Coordinates of C-alpha atoms in Angstrom, one line a residue:
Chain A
X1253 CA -18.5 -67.4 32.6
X1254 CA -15.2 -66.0 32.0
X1255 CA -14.5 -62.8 32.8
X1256 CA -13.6 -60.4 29.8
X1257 CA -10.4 -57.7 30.5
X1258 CA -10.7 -54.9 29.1
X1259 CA -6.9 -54.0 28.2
X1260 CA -6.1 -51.4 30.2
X1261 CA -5.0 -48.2 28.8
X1262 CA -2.9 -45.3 29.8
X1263 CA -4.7 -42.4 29.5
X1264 CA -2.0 -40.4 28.3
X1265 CA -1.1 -39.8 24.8
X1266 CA 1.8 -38.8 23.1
X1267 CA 1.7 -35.6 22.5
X1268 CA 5.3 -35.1 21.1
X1269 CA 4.2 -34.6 17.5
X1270 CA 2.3 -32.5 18.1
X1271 CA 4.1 -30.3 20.2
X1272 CA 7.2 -30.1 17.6
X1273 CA 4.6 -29.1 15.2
X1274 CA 3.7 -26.1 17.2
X1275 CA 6.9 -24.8 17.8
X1276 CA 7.7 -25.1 14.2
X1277 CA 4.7 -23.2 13.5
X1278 CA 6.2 -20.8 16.3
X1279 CA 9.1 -20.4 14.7
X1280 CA 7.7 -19.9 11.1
X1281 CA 5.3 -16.8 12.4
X1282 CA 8.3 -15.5 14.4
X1283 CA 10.7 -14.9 12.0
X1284 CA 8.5 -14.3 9.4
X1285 CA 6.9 -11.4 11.6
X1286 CA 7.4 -7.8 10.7
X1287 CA 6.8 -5.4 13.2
X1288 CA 5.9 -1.9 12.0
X1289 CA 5.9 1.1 14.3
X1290 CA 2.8 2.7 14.9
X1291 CA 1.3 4.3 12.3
X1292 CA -0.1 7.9 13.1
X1293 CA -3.4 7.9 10.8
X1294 CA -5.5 5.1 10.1
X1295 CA -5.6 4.6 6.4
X1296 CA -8.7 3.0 4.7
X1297 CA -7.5 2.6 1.2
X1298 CA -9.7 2.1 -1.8
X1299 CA -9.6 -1.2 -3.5
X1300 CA -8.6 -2.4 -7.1
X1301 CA -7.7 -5.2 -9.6
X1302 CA -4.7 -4.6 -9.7
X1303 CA -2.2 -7.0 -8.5
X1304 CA 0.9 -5.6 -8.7
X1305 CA 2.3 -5.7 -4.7
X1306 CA 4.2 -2.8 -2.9
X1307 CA 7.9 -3.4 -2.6
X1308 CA 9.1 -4.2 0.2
X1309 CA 12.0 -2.1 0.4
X1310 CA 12.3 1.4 -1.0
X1311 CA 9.2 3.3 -1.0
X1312 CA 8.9 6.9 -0.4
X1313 CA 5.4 7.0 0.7
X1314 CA 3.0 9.7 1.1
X1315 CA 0.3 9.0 3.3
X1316 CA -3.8 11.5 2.7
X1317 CA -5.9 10.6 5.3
X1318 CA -9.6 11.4 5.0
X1319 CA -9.4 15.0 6.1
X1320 CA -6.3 16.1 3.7
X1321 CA -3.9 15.8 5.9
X1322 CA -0.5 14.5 4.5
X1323 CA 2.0 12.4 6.3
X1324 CA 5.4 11.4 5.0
X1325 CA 7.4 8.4 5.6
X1326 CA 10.3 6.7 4.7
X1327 CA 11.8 3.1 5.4
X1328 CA 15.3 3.1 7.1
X1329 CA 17.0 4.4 9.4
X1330 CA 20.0 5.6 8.1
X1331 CA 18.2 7.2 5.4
X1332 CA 15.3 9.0 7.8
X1333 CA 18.3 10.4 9.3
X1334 CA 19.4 11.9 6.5
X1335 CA 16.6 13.5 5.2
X1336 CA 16.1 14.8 8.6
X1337 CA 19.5 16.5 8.6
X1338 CA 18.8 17.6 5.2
X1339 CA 15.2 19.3 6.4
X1340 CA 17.0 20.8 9.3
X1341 CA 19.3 22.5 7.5
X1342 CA 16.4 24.1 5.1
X1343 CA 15.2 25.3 7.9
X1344 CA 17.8 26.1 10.1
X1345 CA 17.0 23.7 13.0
X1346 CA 19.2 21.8 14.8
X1347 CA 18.6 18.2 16.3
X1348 CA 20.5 16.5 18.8
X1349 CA 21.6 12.9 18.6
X1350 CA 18.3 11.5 20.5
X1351 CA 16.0 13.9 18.8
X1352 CA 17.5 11.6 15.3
X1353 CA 17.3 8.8 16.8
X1354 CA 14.0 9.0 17.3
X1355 CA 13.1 10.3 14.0
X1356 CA 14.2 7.0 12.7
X1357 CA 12.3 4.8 14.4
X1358 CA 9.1 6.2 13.6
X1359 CA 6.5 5.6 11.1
X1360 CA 5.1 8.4 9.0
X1361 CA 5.4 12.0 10.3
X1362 CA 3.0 14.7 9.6
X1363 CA 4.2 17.7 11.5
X1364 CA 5.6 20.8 9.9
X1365 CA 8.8 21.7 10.3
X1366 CA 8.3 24.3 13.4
X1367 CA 6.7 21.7 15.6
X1368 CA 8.9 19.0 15.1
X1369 CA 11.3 19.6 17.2
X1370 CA 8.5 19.5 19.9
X1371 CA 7.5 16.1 18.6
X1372 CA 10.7 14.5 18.7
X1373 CA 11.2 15.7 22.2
X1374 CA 7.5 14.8 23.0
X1375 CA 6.6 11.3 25.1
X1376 CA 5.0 8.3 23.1
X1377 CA 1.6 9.5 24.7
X1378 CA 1.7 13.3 23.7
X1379 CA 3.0 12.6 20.0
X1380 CA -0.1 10.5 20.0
X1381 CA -1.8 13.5 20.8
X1382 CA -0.4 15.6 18.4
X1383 CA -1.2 13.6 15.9
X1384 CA -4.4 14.0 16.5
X1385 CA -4.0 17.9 16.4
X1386 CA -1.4 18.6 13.4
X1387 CA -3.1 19.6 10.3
X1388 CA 0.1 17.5 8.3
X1389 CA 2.5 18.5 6.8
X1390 CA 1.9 21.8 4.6
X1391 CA 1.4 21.8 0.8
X1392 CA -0.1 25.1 0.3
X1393 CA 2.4 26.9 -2.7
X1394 CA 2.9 29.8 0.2
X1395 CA 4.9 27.1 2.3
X1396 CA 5.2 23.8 0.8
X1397 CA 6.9 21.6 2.9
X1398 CA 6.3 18.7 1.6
X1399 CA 8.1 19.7 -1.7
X1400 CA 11.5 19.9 0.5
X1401 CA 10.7 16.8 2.3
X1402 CA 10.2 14.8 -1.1
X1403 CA 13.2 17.1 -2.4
X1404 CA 15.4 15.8 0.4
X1405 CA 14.1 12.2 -0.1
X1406 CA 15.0 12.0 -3.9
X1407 CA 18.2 13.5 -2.7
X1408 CA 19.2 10.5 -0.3
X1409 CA 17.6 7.9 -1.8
X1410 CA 17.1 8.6 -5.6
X1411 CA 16.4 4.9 -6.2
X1412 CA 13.5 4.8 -3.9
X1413 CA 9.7 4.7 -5.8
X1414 CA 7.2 6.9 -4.7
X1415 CA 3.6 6.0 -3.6
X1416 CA 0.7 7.6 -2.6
X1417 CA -1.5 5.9 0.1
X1418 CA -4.7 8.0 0.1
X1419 CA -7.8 7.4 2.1
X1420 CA -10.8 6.5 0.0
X1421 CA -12.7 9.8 1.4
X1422 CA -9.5 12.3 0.7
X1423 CA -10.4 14.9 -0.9
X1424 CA -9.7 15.7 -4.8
X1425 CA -7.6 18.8 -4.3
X1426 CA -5.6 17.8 -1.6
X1427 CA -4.5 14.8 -3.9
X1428 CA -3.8 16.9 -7.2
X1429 CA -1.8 19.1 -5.3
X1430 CA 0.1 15.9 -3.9
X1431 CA 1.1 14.8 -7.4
X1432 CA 1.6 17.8 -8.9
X1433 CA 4.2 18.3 -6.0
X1434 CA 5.7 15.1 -7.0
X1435 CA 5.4 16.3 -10.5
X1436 CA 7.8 19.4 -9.5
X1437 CA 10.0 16.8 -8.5
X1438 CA 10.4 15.1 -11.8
X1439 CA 8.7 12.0 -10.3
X1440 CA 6.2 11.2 -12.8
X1441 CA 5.8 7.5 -12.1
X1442 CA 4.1 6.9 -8.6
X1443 CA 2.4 3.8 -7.0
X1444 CA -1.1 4.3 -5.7
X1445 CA -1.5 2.4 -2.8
X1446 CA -4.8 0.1 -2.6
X1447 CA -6.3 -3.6 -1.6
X1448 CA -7.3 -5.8 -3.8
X1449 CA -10.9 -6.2 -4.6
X1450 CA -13.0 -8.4 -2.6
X1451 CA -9.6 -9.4 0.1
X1452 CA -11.5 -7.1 2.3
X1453 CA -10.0 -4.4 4.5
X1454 CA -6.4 -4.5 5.4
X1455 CA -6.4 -4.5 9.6
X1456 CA -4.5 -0.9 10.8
X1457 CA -3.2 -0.3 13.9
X1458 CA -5.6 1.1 16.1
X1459 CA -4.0 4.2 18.1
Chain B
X344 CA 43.9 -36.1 34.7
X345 CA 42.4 -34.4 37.6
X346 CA 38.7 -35.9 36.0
X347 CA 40.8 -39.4 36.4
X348 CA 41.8 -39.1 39.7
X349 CA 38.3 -37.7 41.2
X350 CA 36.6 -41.2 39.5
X351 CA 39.0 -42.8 41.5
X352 CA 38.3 -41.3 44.8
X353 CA 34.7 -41.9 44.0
X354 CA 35.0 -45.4 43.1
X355 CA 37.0 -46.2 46.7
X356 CA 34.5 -44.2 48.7
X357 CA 31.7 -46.7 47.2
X358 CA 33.7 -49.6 48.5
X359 CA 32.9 -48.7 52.4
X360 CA 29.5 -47.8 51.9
X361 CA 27.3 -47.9 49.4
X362 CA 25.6 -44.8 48.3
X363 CA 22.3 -45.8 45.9
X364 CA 21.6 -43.5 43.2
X365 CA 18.2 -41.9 43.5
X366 CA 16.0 -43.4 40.6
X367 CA 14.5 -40.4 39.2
X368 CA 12.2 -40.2 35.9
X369 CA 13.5 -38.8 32.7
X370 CA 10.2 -37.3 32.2
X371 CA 10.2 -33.9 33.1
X372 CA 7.0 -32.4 32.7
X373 CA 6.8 -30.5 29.9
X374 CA 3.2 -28.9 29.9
X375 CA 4.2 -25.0 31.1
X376 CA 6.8 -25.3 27.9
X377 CA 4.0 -26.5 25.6
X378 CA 1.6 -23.9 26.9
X379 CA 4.1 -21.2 26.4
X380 CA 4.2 -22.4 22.8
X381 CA 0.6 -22.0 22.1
X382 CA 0.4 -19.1 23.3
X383 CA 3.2 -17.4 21.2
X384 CA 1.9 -19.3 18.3
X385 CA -1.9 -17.8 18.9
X386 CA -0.2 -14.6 19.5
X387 CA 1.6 -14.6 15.9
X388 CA -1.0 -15.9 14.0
X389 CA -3.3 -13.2 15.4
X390 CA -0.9 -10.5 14.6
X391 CA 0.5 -11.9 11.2
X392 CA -1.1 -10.2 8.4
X393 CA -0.5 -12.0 5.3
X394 CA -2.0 -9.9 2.6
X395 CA 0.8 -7.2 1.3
X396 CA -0.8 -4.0 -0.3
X397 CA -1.5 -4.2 -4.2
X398 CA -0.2 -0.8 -6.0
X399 CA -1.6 0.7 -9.2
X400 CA 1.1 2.7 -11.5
X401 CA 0.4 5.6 -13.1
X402 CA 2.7 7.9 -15.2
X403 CA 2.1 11.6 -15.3
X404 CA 3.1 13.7 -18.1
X405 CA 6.4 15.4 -17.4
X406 CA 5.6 18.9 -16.2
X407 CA 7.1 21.7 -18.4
X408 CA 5.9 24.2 -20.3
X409 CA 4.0 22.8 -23.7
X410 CA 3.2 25.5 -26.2
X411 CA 0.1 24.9 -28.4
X412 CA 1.6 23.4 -31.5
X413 CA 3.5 21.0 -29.2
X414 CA 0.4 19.9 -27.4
X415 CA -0.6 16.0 -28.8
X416 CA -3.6 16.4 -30.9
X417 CA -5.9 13.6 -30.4
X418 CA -8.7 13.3 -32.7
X419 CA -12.0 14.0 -31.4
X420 CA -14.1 11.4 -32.4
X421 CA -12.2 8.7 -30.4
X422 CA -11.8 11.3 -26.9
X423 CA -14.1 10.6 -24.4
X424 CA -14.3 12.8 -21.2
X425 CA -15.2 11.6 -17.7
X426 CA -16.0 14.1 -15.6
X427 CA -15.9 12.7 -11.7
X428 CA -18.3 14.8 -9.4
X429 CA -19.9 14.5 -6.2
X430 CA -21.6 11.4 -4.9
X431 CA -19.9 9.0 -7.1
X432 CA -21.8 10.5 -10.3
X433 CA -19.9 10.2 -13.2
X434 CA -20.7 12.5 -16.3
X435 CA -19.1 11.7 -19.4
X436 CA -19.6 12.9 -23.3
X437 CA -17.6 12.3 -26.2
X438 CA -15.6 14.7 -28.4
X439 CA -14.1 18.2 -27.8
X440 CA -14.4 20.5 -25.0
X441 CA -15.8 23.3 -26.6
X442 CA -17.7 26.2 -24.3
X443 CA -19.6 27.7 -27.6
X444 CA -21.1 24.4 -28.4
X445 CA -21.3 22.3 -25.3
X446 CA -21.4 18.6 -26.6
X447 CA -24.4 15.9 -25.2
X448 CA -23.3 14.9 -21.5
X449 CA -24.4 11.1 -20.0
X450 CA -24.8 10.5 -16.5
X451 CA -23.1 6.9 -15.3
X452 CA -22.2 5.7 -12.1
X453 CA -20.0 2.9 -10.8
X454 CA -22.2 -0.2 -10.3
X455 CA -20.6 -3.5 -12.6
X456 CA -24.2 -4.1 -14.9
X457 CA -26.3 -1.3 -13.8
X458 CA -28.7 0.4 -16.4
X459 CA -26.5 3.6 -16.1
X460 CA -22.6 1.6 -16.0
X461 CA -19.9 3.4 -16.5
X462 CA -18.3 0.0 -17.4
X463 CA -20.8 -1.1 -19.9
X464 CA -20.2 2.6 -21.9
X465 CA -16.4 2.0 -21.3
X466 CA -16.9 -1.7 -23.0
X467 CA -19.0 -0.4 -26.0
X468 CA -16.7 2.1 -27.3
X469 CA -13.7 0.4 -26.8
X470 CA -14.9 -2.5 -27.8
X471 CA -12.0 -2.8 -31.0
X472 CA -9.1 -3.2 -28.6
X473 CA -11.2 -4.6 -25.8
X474 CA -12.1 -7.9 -28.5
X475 CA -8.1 -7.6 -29.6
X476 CA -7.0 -8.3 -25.9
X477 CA -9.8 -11.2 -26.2
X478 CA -7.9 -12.8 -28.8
X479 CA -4.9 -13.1 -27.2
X480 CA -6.2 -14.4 -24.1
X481 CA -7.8 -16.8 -26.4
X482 CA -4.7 -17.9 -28.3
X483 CA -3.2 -18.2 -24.8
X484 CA -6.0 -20.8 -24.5
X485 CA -5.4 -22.5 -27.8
X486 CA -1.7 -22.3 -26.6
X487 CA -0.7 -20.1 -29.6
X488 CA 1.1 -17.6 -26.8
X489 CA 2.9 -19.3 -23.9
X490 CA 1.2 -19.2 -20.7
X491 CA 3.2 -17.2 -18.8
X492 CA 2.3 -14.0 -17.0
X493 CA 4.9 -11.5 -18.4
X494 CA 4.5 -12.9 -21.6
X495 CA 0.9 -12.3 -21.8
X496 CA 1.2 -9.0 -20.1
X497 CA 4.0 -8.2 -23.1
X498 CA 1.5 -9.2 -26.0
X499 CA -1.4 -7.8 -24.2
X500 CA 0.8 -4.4 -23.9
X501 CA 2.2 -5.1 -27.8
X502 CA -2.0 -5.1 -29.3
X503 CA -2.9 -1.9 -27.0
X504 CA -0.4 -0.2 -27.9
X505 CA -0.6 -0.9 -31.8
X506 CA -4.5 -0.1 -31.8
X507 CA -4.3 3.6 -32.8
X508 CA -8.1 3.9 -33.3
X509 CA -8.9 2.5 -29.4
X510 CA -10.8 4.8 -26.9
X511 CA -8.5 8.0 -25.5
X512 CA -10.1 8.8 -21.9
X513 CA -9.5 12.0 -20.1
X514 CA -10.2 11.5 -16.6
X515 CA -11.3 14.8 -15.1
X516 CA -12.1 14.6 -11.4
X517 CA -14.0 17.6 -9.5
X518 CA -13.2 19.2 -6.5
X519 CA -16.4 17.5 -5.4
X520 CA -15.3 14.4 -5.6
X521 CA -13.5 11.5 -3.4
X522 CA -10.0 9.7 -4.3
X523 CA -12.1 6.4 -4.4
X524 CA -13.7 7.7 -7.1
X525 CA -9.9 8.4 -9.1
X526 CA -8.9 5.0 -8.3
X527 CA -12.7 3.7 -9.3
X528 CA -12.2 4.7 -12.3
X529 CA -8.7 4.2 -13.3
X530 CA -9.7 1.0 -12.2
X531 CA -12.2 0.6 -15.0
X532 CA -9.4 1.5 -17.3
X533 CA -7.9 -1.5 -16.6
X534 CA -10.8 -3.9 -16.8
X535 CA -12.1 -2.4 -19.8
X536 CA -8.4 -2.3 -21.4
X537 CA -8.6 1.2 -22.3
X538 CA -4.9 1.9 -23.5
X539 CA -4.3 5.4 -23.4
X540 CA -5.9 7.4 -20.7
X541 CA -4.7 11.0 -18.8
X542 CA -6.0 12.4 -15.3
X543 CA -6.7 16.0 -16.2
X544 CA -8.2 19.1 -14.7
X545 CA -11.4 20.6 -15.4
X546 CA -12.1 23.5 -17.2
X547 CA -14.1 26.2 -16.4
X548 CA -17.0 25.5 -19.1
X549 CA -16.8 21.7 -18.2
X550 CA -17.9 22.8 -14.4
X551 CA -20.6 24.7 -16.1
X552 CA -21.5 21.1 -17.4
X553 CA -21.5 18.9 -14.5
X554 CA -23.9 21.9 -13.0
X555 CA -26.1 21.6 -16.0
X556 CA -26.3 17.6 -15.9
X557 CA -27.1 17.7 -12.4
X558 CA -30.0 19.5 -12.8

């Protein structure tokens, strides 16, 4: 009988393809890869039809978490620092150059004016903390702050668009008294910040 | 030219004694590399979120003083109120707000085809710019309109805008209610392609009717 051979094989395959693939793919997610700073509330916005998407550049956005509270925030560094001079001088507070420099690189602040000064000179742990604690930034007419921050901002950047990113549990009043604020401000065109229907919930960062 | 001469010195030394080359692969193994790249490609596509937020505009009036004869007069018959209260209720009526003869309140809520839709009354009355819209998403079809997004969005825009008999809505939310429940229901307004619509606040005798309703 003759013997049959069986051709023998080398067990190892080229992978090469494969492996340029990934790294494309590496690449691709890599520089297409946005990292935001921390943002202090989580945010679970209501959803809509609408389809119109955020810019990506340019928003003044107001953030109303669940309990009322409301956080401001501003892309850019430059211009963050310049609306934070702007504030200080309101207020008669001086920063120093670190104290700026770390305004600019966070995401939404929600501190009035008298404690941030503690907060900018606070370690990434205690603003955490204090994030926790503040009550946001004040919008009753006795001492609207939020009114000079948005003041400042339309002053720095008056191109920028405002939006509004409210919780779906925020309260009615707290939210009227955010637009008519914006209102005082001549800014009667704002974005409402929301998902669209049915994409389900938009992951946050989880403090 | 020093290159040159170093060759040279090479080449002689090779003469006396023969020095062999150590064979060595050109593989090099490349699996630490390749698992690196995995990892960083998990890694971003676990952290990569895709879908951008969608905004919804909305224009406020400008915020100056108004006497009474400036104030826009809309005619009763096509205003319809929609009061937002607690619990996602929804009470709406039609016509003026007017404490000595408190007009017929309805109670809807926000389900799509429920017996008590808010959509469903939304459709009905605004049904003459609602069938209007229709028709141009119909001539879109029959490719009487070009079908392109900003040119449906400009005649869509174009028969709202010159249907002066559609539904007015005045949006009223209470204290009581949620900011889902604002963006619910301007939300409607868009699917129900109600053109001409206002957020404004409650009045004292309209409180008195969301009380009244609830009971």
């Amino acid at each position: 009988m003759p013997k049959i051979k069986i051709a023998k094989k080398s067990p190892s395959l080229d992978m090469t393809p494969m492996v340029d693939l990934a790294f494309l793919l590496v690449t691709f997610f890599m520089l297409t890869t946005k990292f935001r700073p921390d943002e202090p509330v989580i945010v679970d916005q209501p959803s809509s039809i609408s389809d119109i998407p955020l810019p990506d550049k340019g928003v003044i956005m107001i953030t109303v978490d669940k309990n009322g509270r409301v956080f401001f925030n501003v892309e850019g560094q430059q211009i963050r620092i310049d609306i934070l001079n702007k504030m200080a001088e309101r207020f008669n507070l001086t920063f120093d150059d670190k104290e700026k420099k770390r305004f600019a690189v966070l995401a939404s602040v929600g501190m009035p004016m008298s404690d941030m000064k503690a907060y900018l000179d606070a370690s990434d742990n205690d603003r955490k903390k204090m994030n926790l604690e503040t009550k946001g930034i004040p919008i009753d007419s006795t001492n609207n702050e939020l009114n000079f921050w948005i003041n400042a901002a339309r002053n720095v950047a008056p191109r920028f668009s405002l939006a509004i990113r409210g919780d779906r549990d925020a309260d009615i009043p707290s939210i009227k008294r955010v637009i008519s604020i914006l209102q005082d401000n001549k800014a009667n065109r704002f974005a409402l910040i929301t998902n669209l229907e049915g994409a389900g919930v938009v992951e946050e960062p989880k403090n | 030219m020093a290159q040159v001469q170093e060759q040279e010195g090479g080449q002689e030394k090779g003469k006396h004694k023969k020095v062999r080359a150590k064979r060595s692969s050109t593989h090099i193994d490349m699996t630490p590399m390749v698992d690196l790249g995995f990892l960083l490609l998990t890694f971003f596509i676990l952290t990569t979120t895709f879908s951008k937020p969608k905004t919804m505009d909305i224009t406020m009036p400008v915020k100056d003083k108004v006497t009474e004869e400036e104030k826009t007069k809309v005619p009763a018959s096509q205003t319809m109120s929609v009061l937002l209260t607690a619990d996602d209720k929804i009470v709406w009526y039609m016509g003026e707000d007017d404490p000595t003869k408190p007009p017929e309140t309805h109670v809807a809520d926000f389900s799509q085809d429920g017996p008590a839709s808010i959509r469903k009354v939304l459709l009905e009355k605004n049904k003459l710019v609602f069938d209007k819209v229709k028709q141009v998403e119909d001539s879109v079809r029959n490719g009487l309109i070009p079908d392109k997004e900003d040119e449906i969005k400009r005649h869509k825009a174009q028969v709202k805008a010159a249907e002066k008999k559609g539904l007015i809505v005045l949006i009223k939310p209470d204290d009581s209610s949620k900011y889902k429940n604002l963006v619910d229901i301007l939300d409607e307004m868009l699917v129900c392609n109600v053109a001409r619509y206002a957020i404004v606040d409650l009045s004292d005798s309209e409180k008195e009717l969301i009380k009244n309703s609830q009971q």
